[in-house]
């Protein structure tokens, strides 16, 4: 049971880091688009 909790904890942590990365990429692209249009 402990192993299952550890697995879930690590996967949720990985999920959060992926979401942060994705958000940074989207923000970066948005800045490029705004600079390109100006």
GROMACS .gro file of N, CA and C in nm:
model
  114
    1UNK      N    1   0.083  -0.120   0.000
    1UNK     CA    2   0.000   0.000   0.000
    1UNK      C    3   0.088   0.126   0.000
    2UNK      N    4   0.196   0.121   0.073
    2UNK     CA    5   0.288   0.235   0.080
    2UNK      C    6   0.348   0.264  -0.058
    3UNK      N    7   0.383   0.157  -0.131
    3UNK     CA    8   0.440   0.174  -0.264
    3UNK      C    9   0.343   0.246  -0.358
    4UNK      N   10   0.215   0.211  -0.348
    4UNK     CA   11   0.112   0.272  -0.431
    4UNK      C   12   0.105   0.422  -0.404
    5UNK      N   13   0.111   0.459  -0.276
    5UNK     CA   14   0.106   0.601  -0.239
    5UNK      C   15   0.227   0.674  -0.294
    6UNK      N   16   0.343   0.610  -0.286
    6UNK     CA   17   0.466   0.672  -0.336
    6UNK      C   18   0.455   0.692  -0.487
    7UNK      N   19   0.401   0.592  -0.555
    7UNK     CA   20   0.384   0.601  -0.701
    7UNK      C   21   0.290   0.717  -0.737
    8UNK      N   22   0.178   0.725  -0.668
    8UNK     CA   23   0.081   0.832  -0.695
    8UNK      C   24   0.142   0.969  -0.666
    9UNK      N   25   0.220   0.978  -0.560
    9UNK     CA   26   0.282   1.105  -0.524
    9UNK      C   27   0.381   1.149  -0.630
   10UNK      N   28   0.462   1.056  -0.681
   10UNK     CA   29   0.562   1.091  -0.782
   10UNK      C   30   0.497   1.125  -0.916
   11UNK      N   31   0.388   1.056  -0.950
   11UNK     CA   32   0.321   1.085  -1.078
   11UNK      C   33   0.253   1.221  -1.073
   12UNK      N   34   0.192   1.255  -0.959
   12UNK     CA   35   0.126   1.385  -0.948
   12UNK      C   36   0.230   1.497  -0.953
   13UNK      N   37   0.347   1.472  -0.895
   13UNK     CA   38   0.455   1.570  -0.897
   13UNK      C   39   0.503   1.589  -1.041
   14UNK      N   40   0.516   1.479  -1.114
   14UNK     CA   41   0.557   1.484  -1.254
   14UNK      C   42   0.452   1.559  -1.336
   15UNK      N   43   0.326   1.534  -1.308
   15UNK     CA   44   0.216   1.600  -1.378
   15UNK      C   45   0.222   1.751  -1.357
   16UNK      N   46   0.245   1.791  -1.233
   16UNK     CA   47   0.253   1.934  -1.200
   16UNK      C   48   0.369   1.999  -1.274
   17UNK      N   49   0.485   1.934  -1.275
   17UNK     CA   50   0.601   1.991  -1.343
   17UNK      C   51   0.577   2.001  -1.494
   18UNK      N   52   0.506   1.903  -1.550
   18UNK     CA   53   0.472   1.907  -1.693
   18UNK      C   54   0.378   2.024  -1.723
   19UNK      N   55   0.280   2.046  -1.633
   19UNK     CA   56   0.186   2.156  -1.652
   19UNK      C   57   0.258   2.290  -1.646
   20UNK      N   58   0.354   2.302  -1.553
   20UNK     CA   59   0.431   2.427  -1.540
   20UNK      C   60   0.512   2.450  -1.667
   21UNK      N   61   0.574   2.343  -1.718
   21UNK     CA   62   0.654   2.354  -1.841
   21UNK      C   63   0.567   2.397  -1.958
   22UNK      N   64   0.449   2.334  -1.968
   22UNK     CA   65   0.356   2.365  -2.077
   22UNK      C   66   0.313   2.511  -2.070
   23UNK      N   67   0.284   2.558  -1.949
   23UNK     CA   68   0.240   2.696  -1.930
   23UNK      C   69   0.351   2.793  -1.970
   24UNK      N   70   0.475   2.761  -1.935
   24UNK     CA   71   0.588   2.847  -1.971
   24UNK      C   72   0.604   2.854  -2.122
   25UNK      N   73   0.588   2.741  -2.189
   25UNK     CA   74   0.600   2.736  -2.335
   25UNK      C   75   0.490   2.820  -2.400
   26UNK      N   76   0.366   2.806  -2.350
   26UNK     CA   77   0.255   2.883  -2.406
   26UNK      C   78   0.277   3.033  -2.384
   27UNK      N   79   0.324   3.071  -2.266
   27UNK     CA   80   0.351   3.211  -2.234
   27UNK      C   81   0.460   3.264  -2.327
   28UNK      N   82   0.564   3.184  -2.348
   28UNK     CA   83   0.675   3.221  -2.435
   28UNK      C   84   0.627   3.244  -2.578
   29UNK      N   85   0.544   3.153  -2.628
   29UNK     CA   86   0.490   3.167  -2.764
   29UNK      C   87   0.403   3.291  -2.776
   30UNK      N   88   0.324   3.319  -2.672
   30UNK     CA   89   0.236   3.436  -2.673
   30UNK      C   90   0.318   3.565  -2.680
   31UNK      N   91   0.428   3.570  -2.608
   31UNK     CA   92   0.516   3.688  -2.609
   31UNK      C   93   0.576   3.706  -2.749
   32UNK      N   94   0.618   3.596  -2.811
   32UNK     CA   95   0.676   3.602  -2.945
   32UNK      C   96   0.572   3.654  -3.045
   33UNK      N   97   0.449   3.605  -3.034
   33UNK     CA   98   0.342   3.648  -3.124
   33UNK      C   99   0.314   3.797  -3.106
   34UNK      N  100   0.311   3.843  -2.981
   34UNK     CA  101   0.285   3.985  -2.954
   34UNK      C  102   0.396   4.073  -3.010
   35UNK      N  103   0.520   4.027  -2.996
   35UNK     CA  104   0.634   4.103  -3.048
   35UNK      C  105   0.631   4.103  -3.201
   36UNK      N  106   0.588   3.991  -3.259
   36UNK     CA  107   0.583   3.980  -3.404
   36UNK      C  108   0.478   4.071  -3.466
   37UNK      N  109   0.365   4.089  -3.396
   37UNK     CA  110   0.257   4.171  -3.451
   37UNK      C  111   0.288   4.320  -3.438
   38UNK      N  112   0.365   4.358  -3.339
   38UNK     CA  113   0.396   4.500  -3.317
   38UNK      C  114   0.498   4.552  -3.418
   0.00000   0.00000   0.00000
